Coordinates of C-alpha atoms in Angstrom, one line a residue:
Chain A
M1 CA -97.6 -58.7 31.5
T2 CA -96.0 -60.2 34.6
F3 CA -92.9 -62.4 34.2
E4 CA -95.0 -65.2 35.7
A5 CA -97.6 -64.9 32.9
F6 CA -94.8 -64.6 30.4
R7 CA -93.0 -67.7 31.4
E8 CA -96.3 -69.6 31.7
Y9 CA -97.0 -68.7 28.1
I10 CA -93.6 -69.8 26.9
A11 CA -93.8 -73.1 28.8
K12 CA -97.1 -73.9 27.2
T13 CA -95.8 -73.0 23.7
V14 CA -92.6 -75.1 23.9
H15 CA -94.2 -77.9 25.9
T16 CA -92.1 -77.7 29.1
E17 CA -92.8 -77.0 32.8
S18 CA -92.9 -73.3 33.7
K19 CA -90.9 -73.9 36.9
L20 CA -88.0 -74.9 34.7
I21 CA -88.0 -71.4 33.1
Q22 CA -86.0 -68.7 34.9
K23 CA -84.7 -65.4 33.6
E24 CA -81.3 -67.0 32.8
T25 CA -82.9 -69.9 30.9
S26 CA -81.5 -70.1 27.3
L27 CA -84.3 -70.3 24.7
C28 CA -82.1 -72.3 22.3
E29 CA -79.9 -74.4 24.5
D30 CA -82.2 -75.1 27.5
L31 CA -85.6 -75.0 25.8
G32 CA -84.5 -76.3 22.3
V33 CA -86.3 -73.4 20.6
D34 CA -85.0 -73.1 17.0
S35 CA -84.8 -69.8 15.1
L36 CA -88.2 -70.1 13.3
Q37 CA -89.9 -71.1 16.5
L38 CA -88.4 -68.1 18.1
V39 CA -89.9 -65.8 15.5
N40 CA -93.3 -67.6 16.0
L41 CA -92.9 -67.0 19.8
L42 CA -92.2 -63.3 19.2
V43 CA -95.3 -62.9 17.0
E44 CA -97.5 -65.0 19.4
I45 CA -96.3 -63.1 22.5
S46 CA -96.9 -59.8 20.8
E47 CA -100.5 -60.8 19.8
F48 CA -101.4 -62.6 23.1
F49 CA -100.2 -59.9 25.5
Q50 CA -100.9 -57.0 23.1
V51 CA -97.3 -55.7 23.5
E52 CA -94.9 -54.4 20.9
L53 CA -91.6 -55.9 20.2
G54 CA -88.7 -53.6 21.0
Q55 CA -85.6 -53.2 18.8
I56 CA -83.6 -56.3 18.5
Q57 CA -79.9 -55.2 18.5
S58 CA -78.1 -58.6 18.7
N59 CA -78.5 -62.3 19.2
E60 CA -78.1 -61.6 23.0
D61 CA -81.6 -59.9 23.0
L62 CA -83.0 -63.3 22.0
Q63 CA -80.8 -65.5 24.0
T64 CA -82.5 -65.8 27.4
V65 CA -86.1 -65.7 28.6
G66 CA -85.2 -62.7 30.7
N67 CA -83.8 -60.8 27.8
L68 CA -86.8 -61.6 25.7
Y69 CA -89.1 -60.3 28.5
Q70 CA -87.2 -57.0 28.6
L71 CA -87.4 -56.8 24.8
F72 CA -91.2 -56.7 25.2
G73 CA -90.8 -54.0 27.8
G74 CA -91.4 -56.3 30.8
I75 CA -91.9 -53.8 33.6
D76 CA -92.1 -55.8 36.8
Y77 CA -89.2 -57.9 35.8
E78 CA -87.0 -57.3 38.9
Q79 CA -89.9 -57.7 41.3
S80 CA -91.4 -60.8 39.7
V81 CA -88.2 -62.9 39.3
Chain B
M1 CA -61.2 -85.6 -12.5
S2 CA -65.0 -85.7 -12.9
N3 CA -66.9 -83.9 -15.6
L4 CA -68.8 -81.9 -12.9
Y5 CA -65.5 -80.5 -11.6
K6 CA -64.3 -79.6 -15.1
W7 CA -67.6 -77.8 -15.8
L8 CA -67.4 -75.9 -12.5
M9 CA -63.8 -74.8 -13.2
E10 CA -63.8 -74.1 -16.9
K11 CA -65.2 -70.5 -17.0
E12 CA -62.5 -67.9 -16.9
V13 CA -62.5 -65.5 -14.0
D14 CA -60.3 -62.8 -12.3
E15 CA -59.0 -65.0 -9.6
N16 CA -59.2 -62.1 -7.1
K17 CA -62.9 -61.7 -7.6
V18 CA -64.8 -62.3 -4.4
L19 CA -67.3 -65.1 -5.0
L20 CA -68.3 -66.2 -1.5
T21 CA -69.2 -64.4 1.7
T22 CA -70.4 -66.0 4.9
Q23 CA -70.3 -65.0 8.6
S24 CA -66.7 -66.4 8.5
G25 CA -65.5 -63.9 5.9
S26 CA -65.3 -63.1 2.2
F27 CA -63.4 -65.4 -0.2
T28 CA -62.0 -64.9 -3.7
F29 CA -61.9 -67.5 -6.4
K30 CA -58.2 -68.0 -5.5
N31 CA -59.0 -68.5 -1.8
I32 CA -61.5 -71.2 -2.8
T33 CA -59.2 -73.0 -5.2
D34 CA -56.3 -72.8 -2.7
E35 CA -58.6 -74.6 -0.2
V36 CA -59.6 -77.1 -2.8
D37 CA -55.9 -77.9 -3.5
Q38 CA -55.2 -78.4 0.2
Y39 CA -58.2 -80.7 0.6
S40 CA -57.2 -82.6 -2.5
E41 CA -53.7 -83.2 -1.0
V42 CA -55.2 -84.4 2.3
L43 CA -57.6 -86.8 0.4
N44 CA -54.8 -88.1 -1.8
E45 CA -52.8 -89.0 1.3
T46 CA -55.6 -91.3 2.4
G47 CA -55.2 -93.4 -0.8
S48 CA -57.7 -93.8 -3.7
V49 CA -60.7 -91.5 -3.5
T50 CA -62.3 -92.6 -6.8
R51 CA -65.9 -93.8 -6.4
K52 CA -65.7 -93.5 -2.5
R53 CA -68.7 -92.0 -0.7
F54 CA -68.1 -89.0 1.5
A55 CA -70.5 -87.9 4.2
L56 CA -70.1 -84.2 5.0
I57 CA -71.5 -82.6 8.1
V58 CA -69.7 -79.3 7.7
P59 CA -71.5 -76.0 8.7
N60 CA -68.6 -73.8 7.6
V61 CA -69.5 -73.0 3.9
L62 CA -66.0 -72.4 2.6
S63 CA -64.8 -75.7 4.0
Y64 CA -67.9 -77.5 2.8
M65 CA -67.6 -76.1 -0.7
S66 CA -63.9 -76.6 -1.0
L67 CA -64.2 -80.2 0.3
S68 CA -67.0 -80.9 -2.2
L69 CA -65.0 -79.5 -5.1
A70 CA -61.9 -81.6 -4.0
I71 CA -64.0 -84.8 -3.7
S72 CA -65.5 -84.1 -7.1
R73 CA -62.0 -83.4 -8.6
L74 CA -60.9 -86.8 -7.3
N75 CA -64.1 -88.6 -8.6
G76 CA -65.6 -89.2 -5.2
V77 CA -69.3 -89.0 -4.3
I78 CA -70.5 -86.0 -2.2
I79 CA -73.2 -86.7 0.4
P80 CA -74.1 -83.6 2.3
I81 CA -75.8 -84.1 5.7
S82 CA -77.7 -81.6 7.7
P83 CA -76.0 -80.5 11.0
M84 CA -79.5 -80.1 12.4
L85 CA -79.9 -83.9 12.7
R86 CA -79.9 -85.8 16.1
K87 CA -78.6 -89.2 16.9
E88 CA -81.4 -91.3 15.5
D89 CA -82.0 -89.6 12.2
L90 CA -78.2 -89.1 11.7
T91 CA -77.1 -92.7 12.3
S92 CA -80.0 -94.0 10.2
I93 CA -78.8 -91.9 7.3
L94 CA -75.2 -93.0 7.8
S95 CA -76.1 -96.7 7.9
F96 CA -78.1 -96.2 4.7
I97 CA -75.4 -94.4 2.7
N98 CA -72.6 -96.6 3.9
P99 CA -69.8 -93.9 3.7
H100 CA -66.1 -94.7 3.3
F101 CA -65.2 -91.2 4.6
I102 CA -66.9 -88.8 7.0
F103 CA -66.0 -85.2 7.5
S104 CA -67.8 -83.8 10.6
I105 CA -67.9 -80.9 13.0
E106 CA -67.1 -82.2 16.5
Q107 CA -70.2 -80.8 18.0
H108 CA -72.9 -78.4 16.8
N109 CA -75.7 -76.8 18.8
G110 CA -74.8 -79.0 21.7
I111 CA -75.0 -82.2 19.7
P112 CA -71.8 -84.3 20.0
F113 CA -71.5 -85.3 16.4
S114 CA -68.0 -86.7 16.7
E115 CA -69.0 -89.0 19.6
I116 CA -72.2 -90.2 17.8
I117 CA -70.2 -90.9 14.6
H118 CA -67.4 -92.8 16.3
E119 CA -69.9 -94.9 18.2
W120 CA -71.8 -95.6 15.1
A121 CA -68.7 -96.6 13.1
K122 CA -67.5 -98.9 15.8
E123 CA -70.8 -100.7 15.9
E124 CA -70.9 -101.0 12.1
R125 CA -67.6 -102.8 12.2
K126 CA -66.8 -101.5 8.7
E127 CA -63.7 -99.6 7.6
T128 CA -64.5 -95.9 8.0
V129 CA -62.1 -92.9 7.8
I130 CA -63.4 -90.2 10.1
F131 CA -62.2 -86.6 9.9
T132 CA -63.4 -84.4 12.8
S133 CA -62.9 -80.7 13.5
G134 CA -63.9 -78.2 16.1
N135 CA -63.9 -75.3 13.6
S136 CA -64.4 -77.1 10.2
V137 CA -60.8 -75.9 9.3
D138 CA -58.3 -78.0 11.3
W139 CA -59.1 -81.7 10.9
N140 CA -58.1 -84.8 13.0
C141 CA -58.2 -88.1 11.2
E142 CA -59.0 -91.5 12.7
K143 CA -59.4 -94.8 10.8
I144 CA -61.9 -97.3 12.2
S145 CA -60.9 -100.7 11.0
G146 CA -63.3 -103.4 9.8
E147 CA -64.8 -104.9 6.7
K148 CA -64.1 -103.0 3.6
R149 CA -67.1 -101.1 2.1
L150 CA -67.8 -101.6 -1.6
D151 CA -67.0 -98.7 -4.0
E152 CA -69.7 -96.9 -5.9
Q153 CA -70.6 -98.7 -9.1
N154 CA -72.5 -95.9 -10.9
E155 CA -69.9 -93.9 -12.7
K156 CA -72.3 -90.9 -13.4
L157 CA -73.1 -90.5 -9.7
D158 CA -71.6 -87.3 -8.2
M159 CA -73.8 -86.6 -5.2
I160 CA -76.5 -88.0 -3.0
G161 CA -79.0 -85.7 -1.3
C162 CA -80.5 -87.4 1.8
T163 CA -83.9 -87.0 3.4
S164 CA -85.8 -89.1 5.9
G165 CA -88.0 -91.6 4.1
S166 CA -91.7 -92.2 4.8
T167 CA -91.2 -95.8 5.9
G168 CA -88.3 -95.1 8.4
V169 CA -85.7 -96.0 5.7
P170 CA -83.9 -92.8 4.6
K171 CA -84.2 -91.7 1.0
G172 CA -81.1 -90.8 -1.1
I173 CA -81.6 -88.7 -4.2
M174 CA -78.9 -89.4 -6.8
A175 CA -77.5 -86.6 -8.9
G176 CA -74.8 -86.2 -11.4
Q177 CA -73.2 -83.5 -13.6
E178 CA -76.1 -83.5 -16.1
F179 CA -78.6 -82.8 -13.2
V180 CA -76.5 -80.0 -11.8
E181 CA -76.1 -78.4 -15.2
F182 CA -79.8 -78.7 -15.8
A183 CA -80.6 -77.3 -12.3
A184 CA -78.1 -74.4 -13.0
R185 CA -79.8 -73.4 -16.3
A186 CA -83.2 -73.5 -14.5
L187 CA -82.0 -71.4 -11.6
R188 CA -80.4 -68.8 -13.9
E189 CA -83.7 -68.5 -15.8
M190 CA -85.7 -68.2 -12.6
V191 CA -83.8 -65.3 -11.3
S192 CA -82.9 -63.7 -14.6
M193 CA -79.2 -64.1 -13.5
K194 CA -77.0 -61.3 -14.8
E195 CA -73.2 -60.9 -14.5
Q196 CA -73.5 -58.0 -11.9
D197 CA -76.0 -59.8 -9.7
Q198 CA -75.1 -60.6 -6.2
F199 CA -77.1 -63.3 -4.4
F200 CA -78.0 -63.9 -0.8
L201 CA -78.9 -67.5 0.0
M202 CA -81.0 -68.1 3.1
A203 CA -81.4 -71.9 2.7
P204 CA -79.2 -74.8 4.0
V205 CA -76.4 -75.8 1.6
S206 CA -76.6 -79.3 3.0
G207 CA -79.7 -79.9 0.8
L208 CA -79.6 -80.4 -2.9
F209 CA -81.4 -77.1 -3.6
G210 CA -78.9 -75.1 -1.5
L211 CA -75.9 -77.0 -2.9
C212 CA -77.1 -76.5 -6.5
W213 CA -77.4 -72.7 -5.8
L214 CA -73.9 -72.6 -4.3
L215 CA -72.5 -74.5 -7.4
T216 CA -74.5 -72.4 -9.9
A217 CA -73.3 -69.1 -8.5
F218 CA -69.7 -70.4 -8.4
Q219 CA -69.9 -71.8 -11.9
N220 CA -71.4 -68.5 -13.2
R221 CA -68.7 -66.6 -11.2
N222 CA -71.4 -64.6 -9.4
H223 CA -70.9 -63.4 -5.8
I224 CA -73.1 -65.3 -3.4
T225 CA -73.5 -64.6 0.3
I226 CA -74.6 -67.6 2.3
T227 CA -75.6 -67.7 6.0
E228 CA -73.9 -70.2 8.2
S229 CA -76.1 -69.4 11.1
F230 CA -79.9 -69.6 11.1
H231 CA -80.3 -67.3 14.1
F232 CA -82.2 -64.3 12.7
P233 CA -80.0 -61.5 14.1
D234 CA -76.9 -63.3 12.6
M235 CA -78.6 -63.7 9.2
M236 CA -79.9 -60.2 9.2
D237 CA -76.6 -58.7 10.2
L238 CA -75.0 -60.5 7.3
M239 CA -77.7 -59.2 5.0
R240 CA -77.2 -55.6 6.2
K241 CA -73.5 -55.8 5.4
S242 CA -74.0 -57.6 2.1
Q243 CA -74.4 -55.9 -1.3
A244 CA -76.7 -58.6 -2.6
N245 CA -79.6 -57.5 -4.7
K246 CA -81.3 -60.9 -5.1
L247 CA -82.5 -63.1 -2.3
I248 CA -83.2 -66.8 -2.4
T249 CA -85.2 -68.2 0.5
S250 CA -88.4 -69.8 1.6
P251 CA -91.7 -67.9 2.2
S252 CA -91.6 -68.5 6.0
L253 CA -88.0 -67.3 6.4
Y254 CA -88.6 -64.3 4.2
K255 CA -91.8 -63.4 6.2
A256 CA -89.8 -63.8 9.5
V257 CA -87.1 -61.5 8.3
Y258 CA -89.6 -59.0 7.1
L259 CA -91.4 -59.0 10.4
L260 CA -88.2 -58.6 12.4
D261 CA -87.0 -55.9 10.1
Q262 CA -89.9 -53.7 11.3
S263 CA -88.2 -53.4 14.7
R264 CA -84.9 -52.1 13.3
E265 CA -84.1 -48.8 11.7
E266 CA -81.4 -50.2 9.4
K267 CA -83.4 -52.6 7.3
A268 CA -81.8 -55.9 6.4
L269 CA -84.0 -56.1 3.2
K270 CA -83.2 -52.6 2.1
K271 CA -80.9 -53.5 -0.9
I272 CA -82.9 -56.5 -2.0
E273 CA -84.8 -55.8 -5.2
F274 CA -85.7 -59.3 -6.2
V275 CA -86.8 -62.4 -4.1
S276 CA -87.1 -65.9 -5.3
L277 CA -89.2 -68.0 -2.9
A278 CA -89.1 -71.8 -2.9
G279 CA -89.7 -74.8 -0.7
E280 CA -93.3 -74.1 0.3
N281 CA -96.6 -73.1 -1.2
I282 CA -97.4 -69.4 -1.3
S283 CA -100.4 -68.9 1.0
L284 CA -102.9 -66.1 0.9
D285 CA -101.8 -65.3 4.4
F286 CA -98.3 -64.8 3.1
I287 CA -99.4 -62.6 0.3
E288 CA -101.3 -60.4 2.7
S289 CA -98.4 -60.1 5.1
V290 CA -96.0 -58.9 2.4
A291 CA -98.4 -56.6 0.7
Q292 CA -96.5 -53.5 1.9
V293 CA -93.1 -54.6 0.6
K294 CA -92.0 -51.8 -1.8
D295 CA -89.3 -51.6 -4.6
C296 CA -88.9 -55.4 -4.7
T297 CA -90.3 -58.1 -6.9
L298 CA -91.4 -61.2 -5.1
T299 CA -91.3 -64.3 -7.3
S300 CA -91.6 -68.0 -6.6
G301 CA -90.1 -71.2 -8.0
Y302 CA -91.4 -74.7 -8.0
G303 CA -89.3 -77.9 -8.1
L304 CA -88.3 -81.1 -6.5
S305 CA -85.0 -82.3 -5.2
E306 CA -85.4 -85.3 -7.5
I307 CA -85.7 -83.5 -10.8
G308 CA -84.8 -79.9 -10.1
A309 CA -86.6 -76.6 -10.7
M310 CA -89.7 -77.0 -13.0
M311 CA -91.6 -73.8 -13.0
Y312 CA -91.3 -70.2 -11.8
T313 CA -93.3 -67.0 -11.8
E314 CA -92.1 -64.2 -14.1
K315 CA -94.3 -61.6 -12.5
D316 CA -94.7 -60.5 -8.9
I317 CA -96.7 -63.2 -7.0
R318 CA -98.8 -60.4 -5.3
N319 CA -100.5 -59.9 -8.7
G320 CA -101.4 -63.6 -8.9
I321 CA -99.4 -66.7 -9.3
E322 CA -98.8 -67.6 -12.9
W323 CA -96.4 -70.4 -13.5
T324 CA -94.0 -70.5 -16.4
L325 CA -92.3 -73.8 -17.3
V326 CA -88.5 -73.9 -17.2
P327 CA -87.1 -74.5 -20.7
D328 CA -87.0 -78.2 -21.7
V329 CA -89.6 -79.2 -19.2
E330 CA -93.0 -80.7 -20.1
Y331 CA -95.9 -81.4 -17.8
K332 CA -99.1 -83.5 -17.7
L333 CA -102.0 -83.8 -15.3
E334 CA -103.6 -87.1 -14.4
K335 CA -107.2 -86.2 -13.5
E336 CA -108.6 -87.0 -10.1
E337 CA -111.9 -85.3 -9.2
G338 CA -111.2 -81.9 -10.8
A339 CA -107.6 -81.7 -9.9
G340 CA -105.0 -84.0 -11.3
E341 CA -101.6 -85.3 -10.1
L342 CA -98.9 -83.2 -11.6
H343 CA -96.2 -85.0 -13.6
F344 CA -93.0 -83.5 -15.1
K345 CA -90.6 -84.7 -17.8
T346 CA -87.2 -83.1 -18.4
K347 CA -84.4 -83.7 -20.8
C348 CA -82.1 -84.8 -18.0
G349 CA -84.7 -87.1 -16.2
F350 CA -84.4 -88.6 -12.8
M351 CA -81.3 -90.6 -11.8
G352 CA -83.1 -92.5 -9.2
Y353 CA -83.2 -93.1 -5.4
Y354 CA -80.0 -94.6 -4.0
G355 CA -80.4 -98.3 -3.5
N356 CA -84.2 -98.3 -3.9
V357 CA -85.3 -99.3 -7.4
Q358 CA -88.8 -100.1 -6.1
L359 CA -89.3 -96.5 -5.0
D360 CA -88.1 -95.3 -8.5
K361 CA -90.8 -97.4 -10.1
E362 CA -93.5 -95.9 -7.8
V363 CA -92.8 -92.3 -8.9
Y364 CA -91.0 -92.5 -12.3
H365 CA -92.5 -94.0 -15.5
D366 CA -91.4 -93.5 -19.1
G367 CA -89.5 -90.3 -18.2
W368 CA -92.4 -88.8 -16.2
F369 CA -91.9 -88.0 -12.6
N370 CA -95.0 -87.9 -10.3
T371 CA -94.7 -84.9 -8.0
G372 CA -97.4 -86.0 -5.6
D373 CA -98.8 -82.5 -5.9
L374 CA -102.4 -81.9 -7.1
A375 CA -103.0 -79.2 -9.7
Q376 CA -105.6 -78.0 -12.2
L377 CA -105.6 -75.8 -15.2
T378 CA -107.1 -72.3 -15.1
P379 CA -109.4 -71.2 -17.9
E380 CA -106.3 -69.5 -19.4
Q381 CA -104.6 -73.0 -19.3
K382 CA -102.2 -72.0 -16.6
I383 CA -101.2 -74.5 -13.9
M384 CA -102.6 -73.9 -10.4
I385 CA -101.3 -76.0 -7.5
V386 CA -104.2 -76.9 -5.3
G387 CA -102.9 -79.4 -2.8
R388 CA -100.7 -82.4 -2.1
K389 CA -101.4 -86.1 -2.4
K390 CA -98.3 -87.0 -0.6
D391 CA -98.2 -86.7 3.2
M392 CA -95.0 -84.7 3.3
I393 CA -95.1 -81.6 5.6
K394 CA -93.2 -78.5 4.6
K395 CA -92.2 -76.6 7.7
G396 CA -90.2 -73.5 7.3
G397 CA -89.0 -74.8 3.9
Q398 CA -87.8 -78.1 5.4
Q399 CA -89.3 -81.4 4.5
V400 CA -90.8 -83.4 7.4
I401 CA -91.9 -87.0 6.7
P402 CA -94.9 -87.9 9.0
G403 CA -93.9 -91.6 9.0
E404 CA -90.5 -90.7 10.5
V405 CA -92.1 -88.7 13.3
E406 CA -94.8 -91.3 13.9
K407 CA -92.1 -94.0 14.3
V408 CA -90.3 -92.0 17.0
L409 CA -93.6 -91.2 18.8
C410 CA -94.5 -94.9 18.9
Q411 CA -91.2 -95.7 20.5
H412 CA -92.3 -93.8 23.6
P413 CA -93.4 -96.4 26.2
S414 CA -96.8 -94.8 26.8
V415 CA -97.8 -94.2 23.2
H416 CA -99.9 -96.8 21.6
Q417 CA -100.6 -95.3 18.1
A418 CA -99.5 -92.0 16.6
V419 CA -100.5 -90.1 13.4
V420 CA -98.8 -86.9 12.3
V421 CA -100.3 -84.3 9.9
G422 CA -99.3 -80.9 8.7
V423 CA -101.7 -77.9 9.0
P424 CA -101.3 -74.4 7.6
H425 CA -99.4 -72.0 9.9
K426 CA -98.7 -68.3 9.5
I427 CA -95.0 -68.5 10.4
Y428 CA -93.9 -72.0 9.6
G429 CA -95.9 -72.4 6.4
E430 CA -97.1 -75.7 7.9
K431 CA -97.0 -76.9 11.5
I432 CA -96.7 -80.4 12.8
V433 CA -99.6 -81.8 14.7
A434 CA -99.5 -85.3 16.4
F435 CA -102.5 -87.3 17.3
M436 CA -101.9 -90.2 19.7
T437 CA -103.7 -93.0 21.6
A438 CA -102.5 -94.4 24.9
E439 CA -103.8 -96.4 27.9
K440 CA -103.1 -93.5 30.3
E441 CA -103.0 -89.7 30.1
L442 CA -99.9 -88.6 28.1
S443 CA -97.5 -86.0 29.2
F444 CA -96.7 -83.8 26.1
I445 CA -93.8 -82.3 28.0
D446 CA -92.3 -85.7 28.4
I447 CA -93.0 -86.6 24.7
T448 CA -91.5 -83.4 23.4
S449 CA -88.3 -84.1 25.4
F450 CA -88.3 -87.7 24.2
C451 CA -88.6 -86.7 20.5
S452 CA -86.0 -83.8 20.8
E453 CA -83.3 -86.3 21.8
K454 CA -83.9 -88.5 18.8
I455 CA -84.7 -86.3 15.8
A456 CA -84.0 -82.7 14.5
R457 CA -85.8 -80.0 16.4
F458 CA -87.8 -78.9 13.4
K459 CA -89.3 -82.4 13.1
V460 CA -90.7 -82.4 16.7
P461 CA -94.5 -81.9 16.7
D462 CA -95.7 -78.4 17.6
E463 CA -99.1 -79.6 18.9
F464 CA -100.2 -82.9 20.5
Y465 CA -103.6 -84.3 21.0
Q466 CA -104.6 -87.5 22.7
L467 CA -107.6 -89.4 21.2
D468 CA -109.5 -92.4 22.3
E469 CA -109.1 -93.9 18.9
I470 CA -107.6 -92.8 15.6
P471 CA -110.4 -92.3 12.9
L472 CA -110.3 -94.8 10.1
I473 CA -111.8 -94.7 6.6
Q474 CA -111.8 -97.9 4.6
G475 CA -109.4 -99.5 7.0
K476 CA -106.9 -96.7 6.6
V477 CA -106.1 -93.7 8.9
D478 CA -108.4 -90.9 8.0
K479 CA -105.9 -88.1 7.6
V480 CA -108.4 -85.7 6.0
T481 CA -110.5 -85.7 9.2
L482 CA -107.4 -85.4 11.4
R483 CA -106.2 -82.4 9.4
Q484 CA -109.6 -80.8 9.7
R485 CA -109.6 -81.4 13.5
A486 CA -106.1 -80.1 13.8
S487 CA -107.0 -76.9 11.9
E488 CA -110.0 -76.4 14.2
Y489 CA -107.9 -77.1 17.4
V490 CA -105.2 -74.7 16.2
K491 CA -107.7 -71.9 15.7

């Protein structure tokens, strides 16, 4: 799962342009994702990319697109951003 | 002093007993009554409060609760308003309820409530006293001058629960002490409330259901933990720290917590031994997803904000849903092709919609309230809910009125016609699907952004489809076909 594919998927789900999504983009404040949408996103990402969700320790893990990517074990994070 | 306030305060209690916990702290009976005294003093300084309407947009639960009790003590009318609203749905509700006083958070989730409210009050040109606060604790007061608003005439009215109406005009559900007492008896029955029980409420207290739970637990002197944040890590951290053994929430929120709990060693749901689920139908998908939950009884409640809790399941819903009527509730079914419309009658009845007698007549006849839900009887004469006649969508336990969303979509310059339906969804319970017609190709990104500025985020459609024309049947929009299409598209 590349970061590009990851942000494309999020953009499609929340009806926004993928170019507006960066690693620092806040899911709640910038993309308007509410808490239940976020859970839906976690489940859908997990199913679509066949990846397991890591341990959520705090709200910070779910704050930005980059943090969410890392939570799913995004491996080419540094290279692809 | 209202009868509601007397009833809430009459039961004896050790004043040092903790009765409320939120993310902001834990509060004893004395902490709460001290706050009530302070708010009463502030309100008394503004002049007469009797029969004045108070709009409350206060996310801090201690402040919200203390303010509500102080307003009730001084015979005012409590009108809770969700802090999730945006400019259009908020100002539409404010104009409808015509409040003398507004207590509001300055801003919440980036929405400038104070600015929106001041702008609204100035445009109204009616006298309004506005209290705003950055933290729901320290309040600034400003009086907007103008024409005086009329006092409330109905002496039995203690609160108004607001929702968006289907025709674009908001709906206000009136409630008084009798309703709250009836609701409290039903809620106690539904969860077999015992003195030692501690509750965790994962539902907004700005709705009548949440407010009745808050007041019921307080009146019964049970400890209740209420989340002020609906971000899952916040809710689940509070739950981990809480000693609550009984959880009240919606199926979609419970399922979400259960799913997220799988990724943590210290489970948020560990101490929960009883769950009461309300606000949405229980789907087969839900039952399957919680099949592995151990050492916990999952039950469900059925009710309406208008008339309170009507039925509940005594046994675990995973063994089949068998509804038991709340004491003093009767039901009848009006047949319609196998299933009938479900009506209820209670001792306390329905007080009516605020300022809308016509709507009362549509749903309430001879003491019977038409729920709009379709039900049939099983061979064992048990009620089984099979569908809904009304259009209302229930997403994540929140009500969404298609008419309100359609109205906003049609305000978009490119949209010609819009129809909104709800379809089953594994996380939301139901998701919102919009069908639209337009001369040119629509940008759903643009429409999402347009809607997000006007209405609460949960009301913004999750899926959009552009059609050449909206299907009709006998001159009316064929929502059955659209729902089928939406379900197929979603798959």
